[in-house]
Coordinates of C-alpha atoms in Angstrom, one line a residue:
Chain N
X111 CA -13.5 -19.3 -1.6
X112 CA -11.9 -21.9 0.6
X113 CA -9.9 -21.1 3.0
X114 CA -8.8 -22.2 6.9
X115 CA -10.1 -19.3 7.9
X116 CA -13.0 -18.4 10.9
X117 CA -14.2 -14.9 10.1
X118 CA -12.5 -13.1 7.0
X119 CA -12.6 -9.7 9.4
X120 CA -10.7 -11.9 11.8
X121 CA -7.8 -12.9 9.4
X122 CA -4.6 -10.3 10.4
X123 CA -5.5 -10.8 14.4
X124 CA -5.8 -14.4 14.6
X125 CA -2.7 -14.6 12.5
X126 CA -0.9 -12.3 14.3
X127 CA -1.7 -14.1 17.7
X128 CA -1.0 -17.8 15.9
X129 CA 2.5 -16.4 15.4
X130 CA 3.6 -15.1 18.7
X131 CA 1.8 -18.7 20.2
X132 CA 4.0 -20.3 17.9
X133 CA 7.1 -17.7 18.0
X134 CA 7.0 -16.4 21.0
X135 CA 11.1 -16.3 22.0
X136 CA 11.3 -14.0 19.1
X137 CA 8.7 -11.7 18.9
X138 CA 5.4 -10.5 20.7
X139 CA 2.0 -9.1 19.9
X140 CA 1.3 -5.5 21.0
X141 CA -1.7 -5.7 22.9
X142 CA -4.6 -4.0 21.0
X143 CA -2.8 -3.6 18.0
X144 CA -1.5 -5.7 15.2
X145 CA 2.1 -4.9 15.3
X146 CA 4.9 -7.2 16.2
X147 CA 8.1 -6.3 17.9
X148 CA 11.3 -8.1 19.3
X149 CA 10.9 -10.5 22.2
X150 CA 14.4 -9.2 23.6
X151 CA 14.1 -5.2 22.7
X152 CA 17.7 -4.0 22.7
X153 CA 18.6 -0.6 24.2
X154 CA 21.2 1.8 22.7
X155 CA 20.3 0.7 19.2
X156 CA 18.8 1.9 16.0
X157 CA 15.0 0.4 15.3
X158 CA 13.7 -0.9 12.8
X159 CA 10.3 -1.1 11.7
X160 CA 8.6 -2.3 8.1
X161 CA 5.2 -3.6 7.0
X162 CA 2.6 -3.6 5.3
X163 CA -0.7 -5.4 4.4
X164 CA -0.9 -8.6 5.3
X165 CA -0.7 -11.4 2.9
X166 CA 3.0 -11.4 2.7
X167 CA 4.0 -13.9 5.0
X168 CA 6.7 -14.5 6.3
X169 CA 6.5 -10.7 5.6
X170 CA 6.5 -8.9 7.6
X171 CA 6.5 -10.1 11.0
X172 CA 8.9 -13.1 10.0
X173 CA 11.5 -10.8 9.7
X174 CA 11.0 -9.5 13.6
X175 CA 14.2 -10.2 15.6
X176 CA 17.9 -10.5 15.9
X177 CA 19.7 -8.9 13.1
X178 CA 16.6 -7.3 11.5
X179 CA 13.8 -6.2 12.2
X180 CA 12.5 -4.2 15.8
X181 CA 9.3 -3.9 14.8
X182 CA 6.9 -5.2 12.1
X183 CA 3.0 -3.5 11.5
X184 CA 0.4 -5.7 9.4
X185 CA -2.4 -4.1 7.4
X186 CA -5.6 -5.3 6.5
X187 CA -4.5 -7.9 3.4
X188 CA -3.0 -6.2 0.9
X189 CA -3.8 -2.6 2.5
X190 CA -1.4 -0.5 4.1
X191 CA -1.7 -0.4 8.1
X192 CA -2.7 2.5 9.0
X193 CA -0.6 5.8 11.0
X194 CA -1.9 5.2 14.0
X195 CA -0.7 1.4 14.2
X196 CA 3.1 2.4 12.5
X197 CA 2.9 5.0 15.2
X198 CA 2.8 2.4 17.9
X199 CA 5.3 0.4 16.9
X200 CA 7.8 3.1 16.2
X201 CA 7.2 3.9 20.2
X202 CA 7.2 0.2 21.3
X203 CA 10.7 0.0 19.6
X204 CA 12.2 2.8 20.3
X205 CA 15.1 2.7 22.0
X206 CA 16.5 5.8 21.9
X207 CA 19.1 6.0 19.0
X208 CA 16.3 6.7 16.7
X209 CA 14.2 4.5 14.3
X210 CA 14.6 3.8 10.5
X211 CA 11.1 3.1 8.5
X212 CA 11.4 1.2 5.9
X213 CA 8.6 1.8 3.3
X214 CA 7.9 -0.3 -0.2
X215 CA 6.9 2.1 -2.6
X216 CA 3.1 2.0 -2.6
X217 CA 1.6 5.0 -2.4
X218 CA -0.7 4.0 0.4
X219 CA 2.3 2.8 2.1
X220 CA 4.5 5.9 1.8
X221 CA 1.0 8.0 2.9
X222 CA 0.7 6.5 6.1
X223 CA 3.7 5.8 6.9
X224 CA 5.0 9.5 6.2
X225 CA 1.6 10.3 8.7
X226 CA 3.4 7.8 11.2
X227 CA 7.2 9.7 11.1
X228 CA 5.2 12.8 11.7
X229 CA 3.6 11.8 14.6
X230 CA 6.6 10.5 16.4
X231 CA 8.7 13.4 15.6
X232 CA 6.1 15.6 17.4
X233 CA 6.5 13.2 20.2
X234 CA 10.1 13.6 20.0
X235 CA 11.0 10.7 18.9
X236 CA 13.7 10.7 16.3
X237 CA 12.5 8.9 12.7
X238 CA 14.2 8.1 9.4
X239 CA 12.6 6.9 6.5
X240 CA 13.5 4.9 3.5
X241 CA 11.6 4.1 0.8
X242 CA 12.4 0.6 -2.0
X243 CA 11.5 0.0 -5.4
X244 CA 13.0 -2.7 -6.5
X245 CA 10.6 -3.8 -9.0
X246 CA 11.9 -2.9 -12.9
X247 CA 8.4 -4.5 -14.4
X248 CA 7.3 -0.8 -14.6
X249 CA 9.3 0.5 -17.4
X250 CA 8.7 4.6 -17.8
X251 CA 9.0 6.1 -14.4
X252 CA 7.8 8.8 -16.2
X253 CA 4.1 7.5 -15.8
X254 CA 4.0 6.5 -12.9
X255 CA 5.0 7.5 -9.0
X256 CA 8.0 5.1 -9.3
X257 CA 8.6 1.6 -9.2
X258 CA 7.1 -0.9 -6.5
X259 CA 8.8 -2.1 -3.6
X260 CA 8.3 -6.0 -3.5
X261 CA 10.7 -9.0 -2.7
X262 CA 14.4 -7.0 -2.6
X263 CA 13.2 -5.4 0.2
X264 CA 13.8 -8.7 2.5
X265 CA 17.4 -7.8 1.1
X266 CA 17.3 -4.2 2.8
X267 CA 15.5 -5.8 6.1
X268 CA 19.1 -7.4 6.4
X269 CA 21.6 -5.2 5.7
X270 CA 20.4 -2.3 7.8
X271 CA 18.9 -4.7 10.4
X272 CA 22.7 -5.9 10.2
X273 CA 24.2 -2.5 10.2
X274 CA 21.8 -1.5 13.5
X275 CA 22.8 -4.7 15.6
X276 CA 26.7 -3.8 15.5
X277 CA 25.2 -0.3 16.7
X278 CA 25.4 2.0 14.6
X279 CA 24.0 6.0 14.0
X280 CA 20.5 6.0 12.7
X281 CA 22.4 8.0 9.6
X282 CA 24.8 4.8 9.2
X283 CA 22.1 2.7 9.3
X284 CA 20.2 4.5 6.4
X285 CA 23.0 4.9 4.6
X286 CA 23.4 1.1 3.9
X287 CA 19.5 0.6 3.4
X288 CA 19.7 3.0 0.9
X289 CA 22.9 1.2 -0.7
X290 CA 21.1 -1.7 -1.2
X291 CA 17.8 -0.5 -2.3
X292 CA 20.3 1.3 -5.2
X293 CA 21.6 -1.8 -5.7
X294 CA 18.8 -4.5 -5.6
X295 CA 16.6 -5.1 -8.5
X296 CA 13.4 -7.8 -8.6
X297 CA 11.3 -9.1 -11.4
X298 CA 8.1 -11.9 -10.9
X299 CA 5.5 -13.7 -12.8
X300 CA 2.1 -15.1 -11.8
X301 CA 0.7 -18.3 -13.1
X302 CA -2.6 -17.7 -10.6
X303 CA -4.0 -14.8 -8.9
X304 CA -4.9 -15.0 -5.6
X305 CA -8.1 -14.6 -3.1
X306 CA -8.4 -11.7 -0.3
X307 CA -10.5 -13.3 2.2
X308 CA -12.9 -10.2 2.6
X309 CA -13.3 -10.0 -1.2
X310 CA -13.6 -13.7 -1.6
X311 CA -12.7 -13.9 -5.4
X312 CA -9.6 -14.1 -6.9
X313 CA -8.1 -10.9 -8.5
X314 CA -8.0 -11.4 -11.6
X315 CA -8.2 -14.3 -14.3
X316 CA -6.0 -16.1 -16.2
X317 CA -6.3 -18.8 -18.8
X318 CA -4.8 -21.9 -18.3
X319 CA -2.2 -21.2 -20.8
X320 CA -1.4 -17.6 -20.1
X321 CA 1.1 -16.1 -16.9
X322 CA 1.0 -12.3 -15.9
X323 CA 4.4 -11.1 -16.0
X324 CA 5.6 -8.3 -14.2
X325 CA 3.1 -8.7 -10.9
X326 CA 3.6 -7.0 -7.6
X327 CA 2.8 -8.6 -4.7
X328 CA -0.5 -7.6 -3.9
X329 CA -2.9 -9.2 -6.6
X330 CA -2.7 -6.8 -8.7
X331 CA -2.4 -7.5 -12.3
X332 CA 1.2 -7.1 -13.9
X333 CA 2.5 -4.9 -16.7
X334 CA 1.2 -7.6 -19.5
X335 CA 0.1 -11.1 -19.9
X336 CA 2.0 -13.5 -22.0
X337 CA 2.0 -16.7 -23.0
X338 CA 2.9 -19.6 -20.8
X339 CA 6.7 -20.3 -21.1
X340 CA 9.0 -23.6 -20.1
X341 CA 10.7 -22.2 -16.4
X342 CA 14.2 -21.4 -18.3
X343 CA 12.7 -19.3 -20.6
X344 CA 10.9 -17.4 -17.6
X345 CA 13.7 -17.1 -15.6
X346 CA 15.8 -15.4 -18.7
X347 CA 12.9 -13.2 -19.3
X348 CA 13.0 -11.8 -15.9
X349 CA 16.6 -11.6 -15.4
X350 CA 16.8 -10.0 -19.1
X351 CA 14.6 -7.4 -17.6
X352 CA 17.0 -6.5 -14.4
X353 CA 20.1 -6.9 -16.3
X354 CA 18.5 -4.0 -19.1
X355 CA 18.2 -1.6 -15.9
X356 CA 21.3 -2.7 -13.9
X357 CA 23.8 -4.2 -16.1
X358 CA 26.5 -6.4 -14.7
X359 CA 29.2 -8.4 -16.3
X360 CA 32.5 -10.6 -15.4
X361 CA 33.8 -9.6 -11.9
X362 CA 30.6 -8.4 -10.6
X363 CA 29.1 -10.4 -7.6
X364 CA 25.8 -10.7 -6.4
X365 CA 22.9 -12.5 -3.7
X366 CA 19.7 -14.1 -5.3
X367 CA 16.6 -14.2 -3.8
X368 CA 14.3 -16.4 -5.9
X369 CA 10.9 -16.3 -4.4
X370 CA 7.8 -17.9 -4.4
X371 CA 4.5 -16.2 -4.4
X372 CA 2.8 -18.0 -1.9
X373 CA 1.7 -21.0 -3.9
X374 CA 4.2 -22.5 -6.0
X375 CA 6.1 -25.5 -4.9
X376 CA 9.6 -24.7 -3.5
X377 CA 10.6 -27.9 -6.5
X378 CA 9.4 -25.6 -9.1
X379 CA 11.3 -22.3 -7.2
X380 CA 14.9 -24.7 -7.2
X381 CA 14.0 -25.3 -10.9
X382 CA 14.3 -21.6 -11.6
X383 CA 17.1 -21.1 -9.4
X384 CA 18.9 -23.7 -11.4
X385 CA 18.9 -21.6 -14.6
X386 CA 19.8 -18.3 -12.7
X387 CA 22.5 -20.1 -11.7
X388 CA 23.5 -21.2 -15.4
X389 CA 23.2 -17.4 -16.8
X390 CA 25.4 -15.7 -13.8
X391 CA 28.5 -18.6 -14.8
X392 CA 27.8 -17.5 -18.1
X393 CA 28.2 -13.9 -17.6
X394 CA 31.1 -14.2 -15.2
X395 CA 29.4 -12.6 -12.5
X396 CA 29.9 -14.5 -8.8
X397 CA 26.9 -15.6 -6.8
X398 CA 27.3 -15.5 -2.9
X399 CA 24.8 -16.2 -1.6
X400 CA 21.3 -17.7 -2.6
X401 CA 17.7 -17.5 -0.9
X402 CA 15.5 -20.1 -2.6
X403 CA 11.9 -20.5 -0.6
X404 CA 8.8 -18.1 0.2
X405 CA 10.2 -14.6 1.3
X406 CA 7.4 -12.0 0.2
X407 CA 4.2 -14.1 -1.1
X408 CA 0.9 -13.2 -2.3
X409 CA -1.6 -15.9 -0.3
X410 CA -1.8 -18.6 -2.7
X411 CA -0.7 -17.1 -5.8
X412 CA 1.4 -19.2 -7.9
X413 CA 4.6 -17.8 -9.4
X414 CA 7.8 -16.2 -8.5
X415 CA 10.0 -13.6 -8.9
X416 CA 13.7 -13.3 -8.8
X417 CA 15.7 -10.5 -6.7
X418 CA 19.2 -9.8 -7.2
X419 CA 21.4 -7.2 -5.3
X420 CA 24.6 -6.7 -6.7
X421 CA 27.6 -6.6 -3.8
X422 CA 30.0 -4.6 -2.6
X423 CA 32.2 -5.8 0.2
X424 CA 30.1 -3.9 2.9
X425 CA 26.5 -5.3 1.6
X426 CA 28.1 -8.8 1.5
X427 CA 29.6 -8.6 4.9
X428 CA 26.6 -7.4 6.6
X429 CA 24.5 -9.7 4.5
X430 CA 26.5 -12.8 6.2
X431 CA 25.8 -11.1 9.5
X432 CA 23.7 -13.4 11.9
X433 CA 20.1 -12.9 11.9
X434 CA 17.5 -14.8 13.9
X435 CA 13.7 -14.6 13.0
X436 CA 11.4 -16.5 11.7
X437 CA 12.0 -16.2 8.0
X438 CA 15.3 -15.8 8.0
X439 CA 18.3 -17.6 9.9
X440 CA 21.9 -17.3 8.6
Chain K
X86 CA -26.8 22.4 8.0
X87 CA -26.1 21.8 11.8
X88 CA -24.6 19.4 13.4
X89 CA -27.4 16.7 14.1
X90 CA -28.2 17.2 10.0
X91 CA -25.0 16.4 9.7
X92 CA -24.5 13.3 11.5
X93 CA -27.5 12.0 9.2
X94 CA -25.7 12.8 6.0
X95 CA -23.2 10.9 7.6
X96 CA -25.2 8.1 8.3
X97 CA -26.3 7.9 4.6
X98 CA -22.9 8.1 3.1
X99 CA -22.1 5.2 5.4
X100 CA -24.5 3.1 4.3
X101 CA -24.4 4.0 1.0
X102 CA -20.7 3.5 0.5
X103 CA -21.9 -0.8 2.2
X104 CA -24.2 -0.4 -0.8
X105 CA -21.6 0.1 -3.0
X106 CA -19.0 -1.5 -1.4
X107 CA -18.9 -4.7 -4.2
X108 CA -18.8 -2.3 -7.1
X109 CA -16.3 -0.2 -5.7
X110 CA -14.2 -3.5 -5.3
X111 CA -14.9 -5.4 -8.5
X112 CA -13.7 -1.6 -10.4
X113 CA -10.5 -1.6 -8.2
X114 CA -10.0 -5.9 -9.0
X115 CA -9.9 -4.6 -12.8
X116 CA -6.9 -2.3 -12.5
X117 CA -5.9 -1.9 -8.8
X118 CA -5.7 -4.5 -6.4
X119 CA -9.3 -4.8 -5.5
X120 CA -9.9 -3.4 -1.8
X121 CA -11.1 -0.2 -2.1
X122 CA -14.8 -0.8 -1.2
X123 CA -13.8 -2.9 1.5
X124 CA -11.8 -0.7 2.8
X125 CA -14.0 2.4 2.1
X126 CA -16.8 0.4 4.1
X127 CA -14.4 -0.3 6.8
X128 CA -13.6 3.1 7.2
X129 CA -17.7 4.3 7.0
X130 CA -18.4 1.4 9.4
X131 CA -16.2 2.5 11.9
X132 CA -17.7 5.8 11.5
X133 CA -21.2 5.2 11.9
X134 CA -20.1 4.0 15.4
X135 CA -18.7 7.0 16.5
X136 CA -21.3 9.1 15.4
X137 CA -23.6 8.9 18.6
X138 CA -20.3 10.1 20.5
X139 CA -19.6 13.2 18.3
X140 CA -20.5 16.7 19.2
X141 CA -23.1 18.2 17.3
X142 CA -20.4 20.4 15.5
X143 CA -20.4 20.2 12.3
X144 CA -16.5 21.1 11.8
X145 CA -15.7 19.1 15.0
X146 CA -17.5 16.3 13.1
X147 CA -16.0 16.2 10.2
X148 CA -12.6 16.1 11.6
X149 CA -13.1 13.2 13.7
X150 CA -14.6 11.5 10.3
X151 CA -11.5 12.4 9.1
X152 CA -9.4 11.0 12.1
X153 CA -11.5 7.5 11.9
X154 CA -10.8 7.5 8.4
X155 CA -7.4 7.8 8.5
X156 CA -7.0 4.9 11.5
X157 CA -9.4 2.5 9.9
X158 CA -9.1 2.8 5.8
X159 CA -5.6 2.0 5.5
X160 CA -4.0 1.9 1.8
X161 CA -4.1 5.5 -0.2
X162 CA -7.6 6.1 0.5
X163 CA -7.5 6.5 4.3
X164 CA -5.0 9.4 4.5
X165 CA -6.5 10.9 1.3
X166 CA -10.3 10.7 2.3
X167 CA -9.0 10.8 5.9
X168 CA -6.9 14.4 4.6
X169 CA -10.1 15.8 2.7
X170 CA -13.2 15.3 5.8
X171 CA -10.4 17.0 8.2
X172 CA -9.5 20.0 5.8
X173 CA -12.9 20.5 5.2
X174 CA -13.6 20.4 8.9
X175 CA -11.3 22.6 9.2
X176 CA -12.3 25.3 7.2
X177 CA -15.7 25.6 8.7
X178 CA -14.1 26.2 12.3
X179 CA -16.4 27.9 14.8
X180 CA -19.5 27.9 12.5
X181 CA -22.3 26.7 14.3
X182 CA -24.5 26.4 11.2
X183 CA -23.1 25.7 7.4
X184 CA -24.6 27.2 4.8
X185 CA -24.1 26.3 0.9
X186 CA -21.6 29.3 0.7
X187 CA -19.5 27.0 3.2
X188 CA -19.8 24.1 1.2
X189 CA -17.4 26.0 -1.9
X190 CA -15.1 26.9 0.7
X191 CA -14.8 23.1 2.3
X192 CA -14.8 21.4 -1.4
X193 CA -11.9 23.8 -1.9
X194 CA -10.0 23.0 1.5
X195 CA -10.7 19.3 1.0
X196 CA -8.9 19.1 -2.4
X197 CA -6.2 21.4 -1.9
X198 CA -5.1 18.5 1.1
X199 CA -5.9 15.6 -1.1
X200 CA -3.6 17.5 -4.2
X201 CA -1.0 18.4 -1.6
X202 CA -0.7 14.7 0.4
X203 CA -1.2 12.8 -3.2
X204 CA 0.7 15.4 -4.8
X205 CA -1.7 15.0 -7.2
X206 CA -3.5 16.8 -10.1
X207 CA -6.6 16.5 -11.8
X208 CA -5.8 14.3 -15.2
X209 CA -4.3 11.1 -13.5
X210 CA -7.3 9.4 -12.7
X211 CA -7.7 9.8 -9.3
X212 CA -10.8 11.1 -6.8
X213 CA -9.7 14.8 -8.4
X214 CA -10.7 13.7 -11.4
X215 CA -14.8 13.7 -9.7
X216 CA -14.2 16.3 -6.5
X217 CA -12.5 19.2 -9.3
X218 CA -15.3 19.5 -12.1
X219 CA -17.5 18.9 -9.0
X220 CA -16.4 21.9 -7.0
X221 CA -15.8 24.2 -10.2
X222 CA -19.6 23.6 -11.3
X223 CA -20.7 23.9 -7.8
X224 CA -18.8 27.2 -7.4
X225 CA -19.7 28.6 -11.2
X226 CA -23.2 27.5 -10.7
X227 CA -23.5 29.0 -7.0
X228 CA -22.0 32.6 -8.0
X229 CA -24.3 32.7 -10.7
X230 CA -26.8 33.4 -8.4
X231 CA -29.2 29.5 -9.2
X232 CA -30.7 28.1 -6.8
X233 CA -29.0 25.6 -4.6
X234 CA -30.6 22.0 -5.0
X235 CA -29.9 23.1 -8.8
X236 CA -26.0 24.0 -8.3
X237 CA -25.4 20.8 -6.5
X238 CA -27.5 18.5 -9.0
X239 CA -25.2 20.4 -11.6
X240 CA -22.2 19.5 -9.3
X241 CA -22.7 15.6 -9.5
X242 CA -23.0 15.9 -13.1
X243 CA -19.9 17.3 -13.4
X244 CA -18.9 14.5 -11.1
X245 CA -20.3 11.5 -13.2
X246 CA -18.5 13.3 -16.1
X247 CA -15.5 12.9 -14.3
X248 CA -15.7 9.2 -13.6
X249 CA -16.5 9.0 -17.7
X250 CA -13.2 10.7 -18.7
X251 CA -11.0 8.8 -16.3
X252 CA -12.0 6.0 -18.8
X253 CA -10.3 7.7 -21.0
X254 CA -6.8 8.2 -19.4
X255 CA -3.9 6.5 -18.3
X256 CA -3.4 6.5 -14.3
X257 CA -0.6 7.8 -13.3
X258 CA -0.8 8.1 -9.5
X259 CA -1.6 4.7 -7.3
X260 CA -1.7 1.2 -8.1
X261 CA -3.3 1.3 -11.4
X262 CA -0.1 3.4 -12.4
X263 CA 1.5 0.3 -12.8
X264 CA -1.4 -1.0 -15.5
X265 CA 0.4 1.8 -18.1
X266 CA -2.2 1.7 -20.5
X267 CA -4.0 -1.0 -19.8
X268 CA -5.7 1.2 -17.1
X269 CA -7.7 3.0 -20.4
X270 CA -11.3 1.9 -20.6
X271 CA -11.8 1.7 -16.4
X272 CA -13.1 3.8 -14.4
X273 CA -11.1 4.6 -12.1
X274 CA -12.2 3.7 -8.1
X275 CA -11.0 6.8 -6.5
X276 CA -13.5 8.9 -8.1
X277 CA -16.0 6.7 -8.5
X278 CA -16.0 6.6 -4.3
X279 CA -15.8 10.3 -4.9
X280 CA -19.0 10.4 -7.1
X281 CA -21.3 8.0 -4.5
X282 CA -20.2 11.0 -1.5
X283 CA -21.4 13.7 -3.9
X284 CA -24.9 11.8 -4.6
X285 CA -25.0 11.5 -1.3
X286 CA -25.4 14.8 -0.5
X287 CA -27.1 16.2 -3.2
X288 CA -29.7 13.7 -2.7
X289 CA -30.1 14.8 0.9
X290 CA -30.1 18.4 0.1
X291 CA -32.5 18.2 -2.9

């Protein structure tokens, strides 16, 4: 393992810390814990707060600030944080109208973040919860305690973050969240795996030849490994796979996310983008808006995965919304 | 047991789970996403810290095993192993000294709040798949009137059966759910973390 790193137990903190030093009009450390919240906290106004294990950047923390996201909690890499830190965000950005979790189905995730709603609501503090799976690489939901939550849910960060900033109702707020967690689907590939700094290996193997399709974003393996394809053929793999479980056609329009794992060159991310382009003209459906670049990575991995939600006037209107934070300006 | 006995058994699960904290992680690389001895040993670590500051109580101890758990673990494993030391703490409330009658009744407590928080059952290659067979041998062996050092050596067999058959199945709960059958062949981590507790104690009972 090779990594800019000082002590592999130090990684999240001295992130964490590196951040605010380097964001520091947008978002603060909470002293003694690794949560990140808004530089300006806003009264009267819906929170927000996401995470997750580390190893996602600019998720979670980069979506800290105007037009997003209250409050951001960082696990150990790749692990969920744990109640006790959700728990002190959720009072650090409360701000009395209530605060909306939003959870990526993990079942570690959902655990201790369902420990962390229960905890404020015995403190009075009034909690919502919503939960994205975005990712149709797992196929029978009958196997399985649902799909993942992975890159679409940069897509949710914005609408509700966009919904809470013109103030609405905590239930208002959800309400769109849960519109766009309906309406957003994601599908990825790995050409690499990647290295957790405490485990110091990567986490799992592929040949030269081979990519893992169907990856979440924490190093796990995918649904199956395939062989290595040119990046048009990739792209219509995955977007075959979203269009079988949300089908869309002439008229429809939508917002791509095509994102990069961590360690793929943002040349090689446009490439892809390109072809997405090329299939939505071909189907009639409207793209408006594009996010090309590193939303949800994995570390280093190489790869991608490509996010689309499908619009209605509301989602697009709050997706055009302003936002300020480190990962995403519009 | 009381509760300066206990705090040794807790000492030697903690450093048995840094013993095992590679293996637990290379099983969890294969079908999960490889940090569940990491974080197990995290958890443990943080434990063995507190333990000079706990009263000797053994119900009192176990819940604030449970509580360190829970705020150090993270991922699925901290609120489940976090959920199982505090039920099981729980259910021996008041008791200055635990007997092996007491250990039926806090296997019992300790799975029904890992099956309720996972919601869980034995069969999806989890930690039930090594805590169930282990308590049901325990008990079965226990009302039978053997001895016991017997009953719990019986109990971890049931356990390492356990870790066997989750070879055999297809995970439907956690991370390696998303392996479909590609999970088949691997043990599964859970219960493998499961199995090293259970040695654990039989070892320091026997």
């Amino acid at each position: 393992m090779k990594k800019l790193i000082n002590k592999p137990e130090n990684v999240e903190v001295e992130m964490l810390e590196g951040m605010e030093m380097a964001h520091g009009d947008l978002l603060r450390k909470l002293d003694g814990f690794n949560v990140l919240v808004r530089a300006d906290k806003k009264q009267g106004k819906v929170a927000l707060v996401s995470g997750g294990g580390s190893g996602h950047e600019p998720a979670h923390g980069g979506y800290v600030g105007t037009g997003m996201l209250d409050g951001a909690v960082a696990g150990a890499m790749f692990t969920s944080p744990t109640p006790d830190q959700v728990f002190e965000a959720v009072k650090a950005v409360d701000a009395g109208k209530g605060v909306l979790l939003v959870i990526k189905n993990y079942t570690g995730d959902v655990l201790n973040f369902e420990m962390a709603a229960d905890m404020a609501e015995m403190e009075g503090i009034k909690v919502d919860k919503v939960v994205v799976n975005d990712d149709v690489a797992v196929m029978d939901s009958l196997y399985t305690t649902g799909r993942r939550g992975v890159a679409g849910t940069v897509f949710v960060h914005k609408v509700a973050g966009a919904m809470a900033e013109q103030g609405a109702e905590l239930a208002e707020v959800k309400r769109v969240a849960e519109k766009a967690i309906a309406n957003v689907r994601t599908m990825g590939v790995a050409l690499s795996a990647c290295t957790v700094p405490a485990a110091g290996k990567p986490g799992f193997s592929l040949e030269e030849d081979e990519m893992e399709v169907g990856l979440g974003i924490h190093g796990e393996p995918g649904t199956h490994k395939s062989k290595m394809m040119p990046a048009d053929e990739i792209v219509d793999l995955l977007l075959a796979k979203i269009f079988e479980d949300m089908p869309m056609g002439k008229g429809d329009k939508v917002a791509v996310m095509v994102n990069g794992c961590g360690g793929t060159p943002v040349s090689e991310l446009y490439i892809l983008n390109r072809r997405v382009g090329e299939v939505m003209k071909e189907k009639g459906i409207a793209v408006k808006k594009t996010l090309v670049g590193d939303y949800m990575t994995s570390l280093e991995m190489q790869g991608g995965a490509i996010s689309i939600l499908k619009l209605d006037d509301e989602l697009e209107a709050l997706l055009n919304e302003p936002a300020n934070t480190v990962g995403l300006k519009i | 047991m009381d509760g300066q006995v206990f705090k040794k058994l807790l000492e030697e699960i903690a450093e048995k789970m840094k013993e095992n904290r590679q293996f637990l992680t290379d099983l969890d690389q294969v079908i999960g996403d490889g940090d569940h001895g990491i974080n197990m040993d995290r958890g443990f670590t943080k434990v063995l810290e507190k333990i000079p500051s706990m009263p000797d109580d053994v119900s009192m101890c176990m819940k604030q095993t449970g509580m360190t758990l829970v705020s150090t673990v993270g991922g699925a494993a901290g609120p489940l192993y976090g959920t199982a030391f505090m039920k099981a703490g729980d259910a021996i409330k008041g008791k200055e000294e635990v007997g092996v009658e007491d250990a039926i009744l806090m296997m019992d407590a300790a799975i029904q709040g890992v099956m309720k928080l996972g919601k869980a059952t034995t069969g999806e290659k989890t930690m039930l798949d090594s805590l169930v067979p282990a308590y049901e041998a325990l008990k079965e062996c226990l009302e039978a009137g053997k001895e016991a050092k017997v009953c719990f050596t019986e109990a971890v067999q049931a356990a390492e059966a356990g870790v066997e058959y989750t070879k055999t199945i297809i995970a439907t709960k956690g991370r390696a759910s998303y392996l479909g059958e590609r999970s088949i062949g691997h043990q599964d981590p859970g219960a493998t973390s499961s199995l090293v507790i259970l040695t654990v104690i039989r070892d320091f009972l026997v």
